[in-house]
PDB file of C-alpha atoms in Angstrom:
ATOM      1  CA  MET A   1      20.480 -15.386   0.424  1.00 50.00           C
ATOM      2  CA  ASN A   2      21.711 -12.799   2.871  1.00 52.00           C
ATOM      3  CA  ASP A   3      25.076 -12.437   0.897  1.00 51.00           C
ATOM      4  CA  ILE A   4      23.573 -10.716  -1.993  1.00 54.00           C
ATOM      5  CA  PRO A   5      25.719  -7.681  -2.706  1.00 52.00           C
ATOM      6  CA  GLN A   6      24.580  -4.394  -0.949  1.00 54.00           C
ATOM      7  CA  LYS A   7      26.481  -0.961  -1.135  1.00 56.00           C
ATOM      8  CA  ASP A   8      24.748   2.339  -0.926  1.00 64.00           C
ATOM      9  CA  ILE A   9      21.490   0.777  -1.371  1.00 72.00           C
ATOM     10  CA  THR A  10      18.448  -0.735   0.716  1.00 76.00           C
ATOM     11  CA  LEU A  11      17.520  -4.290  -0.358  1.00 73.00           C
ATOM     12  CA  SER A  12      14.282  -5.870   0.462  1.00 78.00           C
ATOM     13  CA  LEU A  13      13.404  -9.489  -0.284  1.00 75.00           C
ATOM     14  CA  TYR A  14      10.041 -11.303   0.141  1.00 80.00           C
ATOM     15  CA  ALA A  15       9.537 -14.830  -1.423  1.00 79.00           C
ATOM     16  CA  ASP A  16      10.494 -14.285  -5.084  1.00 78.00           C
ATOM     17  CA  ASN A  17      10.079 -10.406  -5.090  1.00 81.00           C
ATOM     18  CA  THR A  18      13.161  -8.067  -4.692  1.00 78.00           C
ATOM     19  CA  ALA A  19      13.123  -4.406  -4.342  1.00 81.00           C
ATOM     20  CA  ILE A  20      16.266  -2.319  -4.722  1.00 79.00           C
ATOM     21  CA  LEU A  21      16.221   0.985  -3.252  1.00 82.00           C
ATOM     22  CA  ALA A  22      18.479   3.935  -3.855  1.00 80.00           C
ATOM     23  CA  GLN A  23      18.189   7.771  -2.787  1.00 78.00           C
ATOM     24  CA  GLY A  24      19.781  10.897  -3.287  1.00 75.00           C
ATOM     25  CA  LYS A  25      19.332  14.500  -4.296  1.00 75.00           C
ATOM     26  CA  LYS A  26      20.853  14.010  -7.841  1.00 76.00           C
ATOM     27  CA  PHE A  27      19.670  11.451 -10.346  1.00 74.00           C
ATOM     28  CA  SER A  28      22.998  10.805 -11.238  1.00 73.00           C
ATOM     29  CA  THR A  29      23.782   9.531  -7.782  1.00 74.00           C
ATOM     30  CA  ILE A  30      20.819   7.221  -7.825  1.00 76.00           C
ATOM     31  CA  SER A  31      21.547   5.896 -11.187  1.00 73.00           C
ATOM     32  CA  ASN A  32      25.025   5.022 -10.464  1.00 73.00           C
ATOM     33  CA  SER A  33      24.056   3.094  -7.433  1.00 71.00           C
ATOM     34  CA  LEU A  34      21.397   1.120  -9.239  1.00 72.00           C
ATOM     35  CA  SER A  35      23.748   0.405 -12.277  1.00 68.00           C
ATOM     36  CA  LYS A  36      26.538  -0.814 -10.159  1.00 68.00           C
ATOM     37  CA  TYR A  37      24.164  -3.088  -8.119  1.00 66.00           C
ATOM     38  CA  ILE A  38      22.367  -4.743 -10.687  1.00 64.00           C
ATOM     39  CA  LYS A  39      25.588  -6.199 -12.150  1.00 63.00           C
ATOM     40  CA  LEU A  40      25.127  -9.461 -10.224  1.00 62.00           C
ATOM     41  CA  GLU A  41      26.078 -12.070 -12.831  1.00 58.00           C
ATOM     42  CA  SER A  42      28.453 -13.694 -10.457  1.00 63.00           C
ATOM     43  CA  TRP A  43      26.186 -13.791  -7.463  1.00 67.00           C
ATOM     44  CA  LEU A  44      23.204 -15.203  -9.559  1.00 64.00           C
ATOM     45  CA  LYS A  45      25.488 -17.736 -11.086  1.00 66.00           C
ATOM     46  CA  ARG A  46      26.597 -18.816  -7.840  1.00 72.00           C
ATOM     47  CA  TRP A  47      23.005 -19.440  -6.482  1.00 69.00           C
ATOM     48  CA  LYS A  48      21.781 -20.715  -9.828  1.00 68.00           C
ATOM     49  CA  ILE A  49      19.197 -17.959 -10.014  1.00 62.00           C
ATOM     50  CA  GLN A  50      17.427 -17.237 -13.308  1.00 66.00           C
ATOM     51  CA  LEU A  51      16.515 -13.575 -13.510  1.00 68.00           C
ATOM     52  CA  ASN A  52      13.079 -12.585 -15.136  1.00 76.00           C
ATOM     53  CA  VAL A  53      14.515  -9.428 -17.015  1.00 77.00           C
ATOM     54  CA  GLU A  54      10.960  -8.929 -18.685  1.00 81.00           C
ATOM     55  CA  LYS A  55       9.682  -8.283 -15.398  1.00 83.00           C
ATOM     56  CA  ALA A  56      12.135  -5.927 -14.071  1.00 84.00           C
ATOM     57  CA  GLU A  57      10.836  -2.352 -13.558  1.00 87.00           C
ATOM     58  CA  ALA A  58      12.209   0.912 -12.139  1.00 87.00           C
ATOM     59  CA  ILE A  59      10.318   3.980 -10.786  1.00 89.00           C
ATOM     60  CA  ILE A  60      11.574   7.114  -9.163  1.00 87.00           C
ATOM     61  CA  PHE A  61       9.535   9.033  -6.506  1.00 87.00           C
ATOM     62  CA  SER A  62       9.793  12.526  -7.103  1.00 82.00           C
ATOM     63  CA  LYS A  63       7.953  15.445  -8.624  1.00 78.00           C
ATOM     64  CA  TYR A  64      11.191  16.859 -10.231  1.00 76.00           C
ATOM     65  CA  PHE A  65      12.763  14.240 -12.410  1.00 72.00           C
ATOM     66  CA  LYS A  66      10.607  13.921 -15.382  1.00 70.00           C
ATOM     67  CA  HIS A  67      13.143  12.434 -17.850  1.00 73.00           C
ATOM     68  CA  CYS A  68      15.330   9.550 -16.292  1.00 76.00           C
ATOM     69  CA  PRO A  69      18.337   8.264 -18.013  1.00 76.00           C
ATOM     70  CA  GLU A  70      18.274   4.614 -19.184  1.00 78.00           C
ATOM     71  CA  ILE A  71      19.128   1.812 -16.666  1.00 78.00           C
ATOM     72  CA  LYS A  72      20.144  -1.680 -18.159  1.00 77.00           C
ATOM     73  CA  ILE A  73      20.205  -5.064 -16.622  1.00 75.00           C
ATOM     74  CA  TYR A  74      21.872  -7.913 -18.849  1.00 73.00           C
ATOM     75  CA  ASN A  75      21.949  -5.332 -21.428  1.00 77.00           C
ATOM     76  CA  THR A  76      18.192  -4.906 -21.674  1.00 80.00           C
ATOM     77  CA  PRO A  77      16.787  -1.490 -20.589  1.00 82.00           C
ATOM     78  CA  MET A  78      14.563  -1.439 -17.596  1.00 83.00           C
ATOM     79  CA  PRO A  79      11.382   0.719 -18.369  1.00 86.00           C
ATOM     80  CA  TRP A  80      10.417   3.717 -16.204  1.00 87.00           C
ATOM     81  CA  LYS A  81       7.060   3.307 -14.787  1.00 91.00           C
ATOM     82  CA  LYS A  82       4.774   5.978 -13.280  1.00 91.00           C
ATOM     83  CA  GLU A  83       3.339   3.323 -11.055  1.00 94.00           C
ATOM     84  CA  ILE A  84       4.360  -0.235 -10.030  1.00 94.00           C
ATOM     85  CA  LYS A  85       2.984  -3.052  -7.859  1.00 94.00           C
ATOM     86  CA  TYR A  86       4.869  -4.535  -5.038  1.00 92.00           C
ATOM     87  CA  LEU A  87       3.442  -7.200  -2.686  1.00 92.00           C
ATOM     88  CA  GLY A  88      -0.056  -6.097  -3.802  1.00 94.00           C
ATOM     89  CA  VAL A  89       0.334  -2.464  -3.160  1.00 96.00           C
ATOM     90  CA  ILE A  90       0.399   0.033  -6.240  1.00 97.00           C
ATOM     91  CA  LEU A  91       2.989   2.775  -5.679  1.00 96.00           C
ATOM     92  CA  ASP A  92       2.764   5.810  -7.702  1.00 95.00           C
ATOM     93  CA  ARG A  93       5.616   8.373  -8.485  1.00 92.00           C
ATOM     94  CA  ASN A  94       4.242  10.950  -5.976  1.00 91.00           C
ATOM     95  CA  LEU A  95       3.057   8.487  -3.621  1.00 92.00           C
ATOM     96  CA  THR A  96      -0.591   9.671  -3.543  1.00 94.00           C
ATOM     97  CA  PHE A  97      -1.761   6.262  -3.419  1.00 96.00           C
ATOM     98  CA  ARG A  98      -4.840   7.017  -5.751  1.00 97.00           C
ATOM     99  CA  PRO A  99      -4.001   4.514  -8.143  1.00 98.00           C
ATOM    100  CA  HIS A 100      -3.969   1.883  -5.406  1.00 98.00           C
ATOM    101  CA  LEU A 101      -7.148   2.770  -3.877  1.00 98.00           C
ATOM    102  CA  THR A 102      -8.687   2.895  -7.232  1.00 98.00           C
ATOM    103  CA  HIS A 103      -7.542  -0.695  -7.567  1.00 98.00           C
ATOM    104  CA  ILE A 104      -9.012  -1.568  -4.092  1.00 98.00           C
ATOM    105  CA  LYS A 105     -12.349  -0.160  -5.423  1.00 98.00           C
ATOM    106  CA  GLU A 106     -12.180  -2.469  -8.402  1.00 98.00           C
ATOM    107  CA  LYS A 107     -11.276  -5.586  -6.274  1.00 98.00           C
ATOM    108  CA  TYR A 108     -13.884  -4.652  -3.524  1.00 98.00           C
ATOM    109  CA  ASN A 109     -16.896  -4.333  -6.051  1.00 98.00           C
ATOM    110  CA  LYS A 110     -15.931  -7.765  -7.555  1.00 98.00           C
ATOM    111  CA  ALA A 111     -15.978  -9.142  -3.977  1.00 98.00           C
ATOM    112  CA  PHE A 112     -19.328  -7.377  -3.189  1.00 98.00           C
ATOM    113  CA  ARG A 113     -20.995  -8.618  -6.095  1.00 97.00           C
ATOM    114  CA  ALA A 114     -19.957 -12.449  -4.903  1.00 97.00           C
ATOM    115  CA  GLN A 115     -21.541 -11.738  -1.517  1.00 97.00           C
ATOM    116  CA  TYR A 116     -24.345  -9.532  -2.572  1.00 97.00           C
ATOM    117  CA  SER A 117     -27.221 -12.218  -2.196  1.00 96.00           C
ATOM    118  CA  LEU A 118     -25.861 -12.931   1.584  1.00 96.00           C
ATOM    119  CA  ILE A 119     -25.904  -9.407   2.700  1.00 96.00           C
ATOM    120  CA  CYS A 120     -28.631  -7.550   0.457  1.00 95.00           C
ATOM    121  CA  ARG A 121     -31.798  -6.206   1.981  1.00 92.00           C
ATOM    122  CA  ASN A 122     -33.884  -9.294   0.735  1.00 92.00           C
ATOM    123  CA  SER A 123     -31.327 -11.709   2.378  1.00 94.00           C
ATOM    124  CA  ARG A 124     -32.768 -13.818   5.194  1.00 93.00           C
ATOM    125  CA  HIS A 125     -29.593 -13.614   7.181  1.00 95.00           C
ATOM    126  CA  SER A 126     -29.892 -11.570  10.438  1.00 95.00           C
ATOM    127  CA  ILE A 127     -27.925  -8.199  10.534  1.00 93.00           C
ATOM    128  CA  GLN A 128     -25.275  -9.704  12.734  1.00 93.00           C
ATOM    129  CA  ASN A 129     -24.396 -12.414  10.262  1.00 96.00           C
ATOM    130  CA  LYS A 130     -24.225  -9.770   7.472  1.00 96.00           C
ATOM    131  CA  LEU A 131     -21.851  -7.792   9.473  1.00 94.00           C
ATOM    132  CA  LEU A 132     -19.702 -10.687  10.300  1.00 95.00           C
ATOM    133  CA  ILE A 133     -19.595 -11.548   6.329  1.00 96.00           C
ATOM    134  CA  TYR A 134     -18.496  -7.855   5.833  1.00 96.00           C
ATOM    135  CA  GLN A 135     -15.923  -7.729   8.534  1.00 94.00           C
ATOM    136  CA  ALA A 136     -14.360 -11.032   7.613  1.00 96.00           C
ATOM    137  CA  TYR A 137     -14.611 -10.954   3.852  1.00 96.00           C
ATOM    138  CA  LEU A 138     -15.039  -7.408   2.649  1.00 97.00           C
ATOM    139  CA  LEU A 139     -13.274  -5.215   4.899  1.00 97.00           C
ATOM    140  CA  PRO A 140      -9.696  -6.686   4.985  1.00 97.00           C
ATOM    141  CA  ILE A 141      -9.937  -5.668   1.076  1.00 98.00           C
ATOM    142  CA  LEU A 142     -10.404  -2.328   2.129  1.00 97.00           C
ATOM    143  CA  THR A 143      -7.626  -2.161   4.755  1.00 97.00           C
ATOM    144  CA  TYR A 144      -4.925  -4.245   3.088  1.00 97.00           C
ATOM    145  CA  ALA A 145      -1.418  -2.538   3.790  1.00 95.00           C
ATOM    146  CA  SER A 146      -3.453   0.480   5.191  1.00 95.00           C
ATOM    147  CA  PRO A 147      -0.506   1.460   7.562  1.00 93.00           C
ATOM    148  CA  VAL A 148       1.476   2.400   4.277  1.00 92.00           C
ATOM    149  CA  TRP A 149      -1.310   4.622   2.651  1.00 94.00           C
ATOM    150  CA  ALA A 150      -3.496   5.811   5.526  1.00 92.00           C
ATOM    151  CA  PHE A 151      -2.154   9.374   5.269  1.00 90.00           C
ATOM    152  CA  THR A 152      -3.456   9.868   1.626  1.00 92.00           C
ATOM    153  CA  ALA A 153      -5.514  12.777   0.803  1.00 92.00           C
ATOM    154  CA  LYS A 154      -9.209  12.743   2.033  1.00 93.00           C
ATOM    155  CA  SER A 155     -10.433  12.775  -1.774  1.00 96.00           C
ATOM    156  CA  ASN A 156      -8.393   9.612  -2.313  1.00 96.00           C
ATOM    157  CA  PHE A 157      -9.496   7.855   0.982  1.00 96.00           C
ATOM    158  CA  ASN A 158     -13.140   8.792  -0.120  1.00 96.00           C
ATOM    159  CA  ILE A 159     -12.821   6.528  -2.896  1.00 97.00           C
ATOM    160  CA  ILE A 160     -13.161   3.469  -0.626  1.00 97.00           C
ATOM    161  CA  GLN A 161     -14.957   5.276   2.308  1.00 96.00           C
ATOM    162  CA  VAL A 162     -18.238   5.556   0.179  1.00 96.00           C
ATOM    163  CA  LEU A 163     -17.907   1.740  -0.412  1.00 97.00           C
ATOM    164  CA  GLU A 164     -18.177   1.122   3.097  1.00 96.00           C
ATOM    165  CA  ASN A 165     -21.015   3.625   3.640  1.00 95.00           C
ATOM    166  CA  LYS A 166     -22.920   1.856   1.002  1.00 95.00           C
ATOM    167  CA  THR A 167     -22.508  -1.649   2.351  1.00 96.00           C
ATOM    168  CA  ILE A 168     -23.249  -0.593   5.852  1.00 95.00           C
ATOM    169  CA  ARG A 169     -26.503   1.097   4.941  1.00 95.00           C
ATOM    170  CA  MET A 170     -27.682  -1.894   2.764  1.00 95.00           C
ATOM    171  CA  ILE A 171     -26.824  -4.236   5.714  1.00 95.00           C
ATOM    172  CA  MET A 172     -28.445  -1.964   8.273  1.00 93.00           C
ATOM    173  CA  GLN A 173     -31.504  -1.679   5.916  1.00 92.00           C
ATOM    174  CA  THR A 174     -31.533   2.253   6.624  1.00 91.00           C
ATOM    175  CA  ASP A 175     -33.686   4.717   4.986  1.00 90.00           C
ATOM    176  CA  TRP A 176     -31.897   7.391   2.691  1.00 89.00           C
ATOM    177  CA  TYR A 177     -32.441  10.403   4.856  1.00 92.00           C
ATOM    178  CA  ILE A 178     -30.536   8.809   7.847  1.00 93.00           C
ATOM    179  CA  ARG A 179     -26.788  10.098   8.111  1.00 93.00           C
ATOM    180  CA  ASN A 180     -23.924   7.702   8.106  1.00 93.00           C
ATOM    181  CA  ALA A 181     -22.641   9.002  11.402  1.00 91.00           C
ATOM    182  CA  ASP A 182     -26.148   8.294  13.232  1.00 92.00           C
ATOM    183  CA  ILE A 183     -25.985   4.838  11.799  1.00 91.00           C
ATOM    184  CA  ARG A 184     -22.556   4.294  13.210  1.00 88.00           C
ATOM    185  CA  LYS A 185     -23.428   5.720  16.378  1.00 87.00           C
ATOM    186  CA  SER A 186     -26.566   3.652  17.022  1.00 84.00           C
ATOM    187  CA  THR A 187     -24.689   0.544  16.107  1.00 83.00           C
ATOM    188  CA  ASN A 188     -21.176   1.071  17.691  1.00 85.00           C
ATOM    189  CA  ILE A 189     -19.629   0.410  14.088  1.00 87.00           C
ATOM    190  CA  ARG A 190     -16.187   2.169  13.892  1.00 88.00           C
ATOM    191  CA  SER A 191     -15.672   4.323  10.879  1.00 90.00           C
ATOM    192  CA  LEU A 192     -13.420   3.181   8.184  1.00 94.00           C
ATOM    193  CA  LYS A 193     -10.994   5.981   9.001  1.00 92.00           C
ATOM    194  CA  ASP A 194     -10.900   5.155  12.716  1.00 93.00           C
ATOM    195  CA  PHE A 195     -10.643   1.330  11.972  1.00 94.00           C
ATOM    196  CA  VAL A 196      -7.449   2.251   9.839  1.00 94.00           C
ATOM    197  CA  ILE A 197      -5.720   4.572  12.300  1.00 92.00           C
ATOM    198  CA  LYS A 198      -6.055   1.551  14.902  1.00 92.00           C
ATOM    199  CA  LEU A 199      -4.422  -0.526  12.514  1.00 93.00           C
ATOM    200  CA  SER A 200      -1.703   1.956  11.847  1.00 90.00           C
ATOM    201  CA  ALA A 201      -1.025   2.390  15.550  1.00 89.00           C
ATOM    202  CA  LYS A 202      -0.694  -1.207  15.932  1.00 91.00           C
ATOM    203  CA  PHE A 203       1.651  -1.739  13.150  1.00 89.00           C
ATOM    204  CA  TYR A 204       3.951   1.211  14.047  1.00 86.00           C
ATOM    205  CA  ASN A 205       3.856   0.230  17.701  1.00 86.00           C
ATOM    206  CA  ASN A 206       5.137  -3.224  16.834  1.00 86.00           C
ATOM    207  CA  LEU A 207       7.931  -1.936  14.357  1.00 83.00           C
ATOM    208  CA  ASN A 208      10.596  -1.933  17.317  1.00 80.00           C
ATOM    209  CA  GLN A 209      10.033  -5.599  17.771  1.00 84.00           C
ATOM    210  CA  ILE A 210      10.958  -6.512  14.194  1.00 82.00           C
ATOM    211  CA  ASP A 211      14.297  -8.062  13.543  1.00 82.00           C
ATOM    212  CA  ASN A 212      14.763  -6.376  10.295  1.00 77.00           C
ATOM    213  CA  ILE A 213      17.733  -4.107   9.072  1.00 75.00           C
ATOM    214  CA  ALA A 214      15.814  -2.308   6.659  1.00 74.00           C
ATOM    215  CA  ILE A 215      13.051  -1.423   9.238  1.00 77.00           C
ATOM    216  CA  SER A 216      15.630  -0.859  11.865  1.00 76.00           C
ATOM    217  CA  ASN A 217      17.226   1.938   9.673  1.00 74.00           C
ATOM    218  CA  ILE A 218      14.150   3.909   8.979  1.00 75.00           C
ATOM    219  CA  PRO A 219      14.740   7.345  10.509  1.00 73.00           C
ATOM    220  CA  PHE A 220      12.557   8.743  13.109  1.00 74.00           C
ATOM    221  CA  TYR A 221      10.595  11.848  12.379  1.00 72.00           C
ATOM    222  CA  ASP A 222       8.136  14.068  14.139  1.00 72.00           C
ATOM    223  CA  SER A 223       4.765  13.541  12.405  1.00 72.00           C
ATOM    224  CA  SER A 224       3.309  16.914  13.897  1.00 72.00           C
ATOM    225  CA  LEU A 225       5.817  18.915  12.023  1.00 72.00           C
ATOM    226  CA  GLU A 226       4.665  20.294   8.773  1.00 70.00           C
ATOM    227  CA  LYS A 227       7.346  19.245   6.439  1.00 67.00           C
ATOM    228  CA  PHE A 228       6.597  15.477   7.483  1.00 70.00           C
ATOM    229  CA  ARG A 229       2.807  15.937   7.353  1.00 70.00           C
ATOM    230  CA  LYS A 230       2.940  13.841   4.074  1.00 71.00           C
ATOM    231  CA  ARG A 231       4.596  10.867   5.623  1.00 74.00           C
ATOM    232  CA  PRO A 232       2.727   7.685   6.982  1.00 78.00           C
ATOM    233  CA  ARG A 233       2.758   8.323  10.564  1.00 76.00           C
ATOM    234  CA  ALA A 234       0.961  11.809   9.815  1.00 72.00           C
ATOM    235  CA  ILE A 235      -2.256   9.868  10.008  1.00 73.00           C
ATOM    236  CA  PHE A 236      -2.187  10.270  13.892  1.00 71.00           C
ATOM    237  CA  CYS A 237      -2.149  14.157  13.388  1.00 68.00           C
ATOM    238  CA  THR A 238      -5.650  14.298  11.420  1.00 60.00           C
TER     239      THR A 238
END
């Protein structure tokens, strides 16, 4: 399927998910690129692919474009969304990732309730086993795709930080007056922020080894500069 038409756009394919990315300073440039690209009738017919128009959505990442012209696919208008979900990550227009972290909170709470009897204060499991349950089952929910959203504002990150704090305190059976930092220090448990930074460092260090055109074309930027402080690698400057 590598012969799918590409011009002035970036195409990302994973399983049956396709993301078409276009960029520009003017919306007319973006709109024209997308409109030309989604005319794929001949290519789809050759590969005998049935496109689900009802699931097609569009989003523009900008604070400035408030009213976006209509874009059609198979003469069906694609709705412009304030946020979309791609490969399990919710992307909002301003890339604050607050909607995604709120979604993680809901997902975590559901999983937490399912494991509550095993890790609660009255559980007969040892603290070590409770921590293993947390690290194997609950922690991956909090850190899924974290290199993408780790640079989010502190107020957004706190949405999930409080979930970890609550869980660790319950597992360690600590009194209310003991600080979270003291709990981590005495048990050598890495903070969620530090763990996410570690995952992000490993992810970005391995990017050069990945044979992917879209990844190879990502421009380099110095995250220490102020104008780049809202990009993913800025997590290392906090």
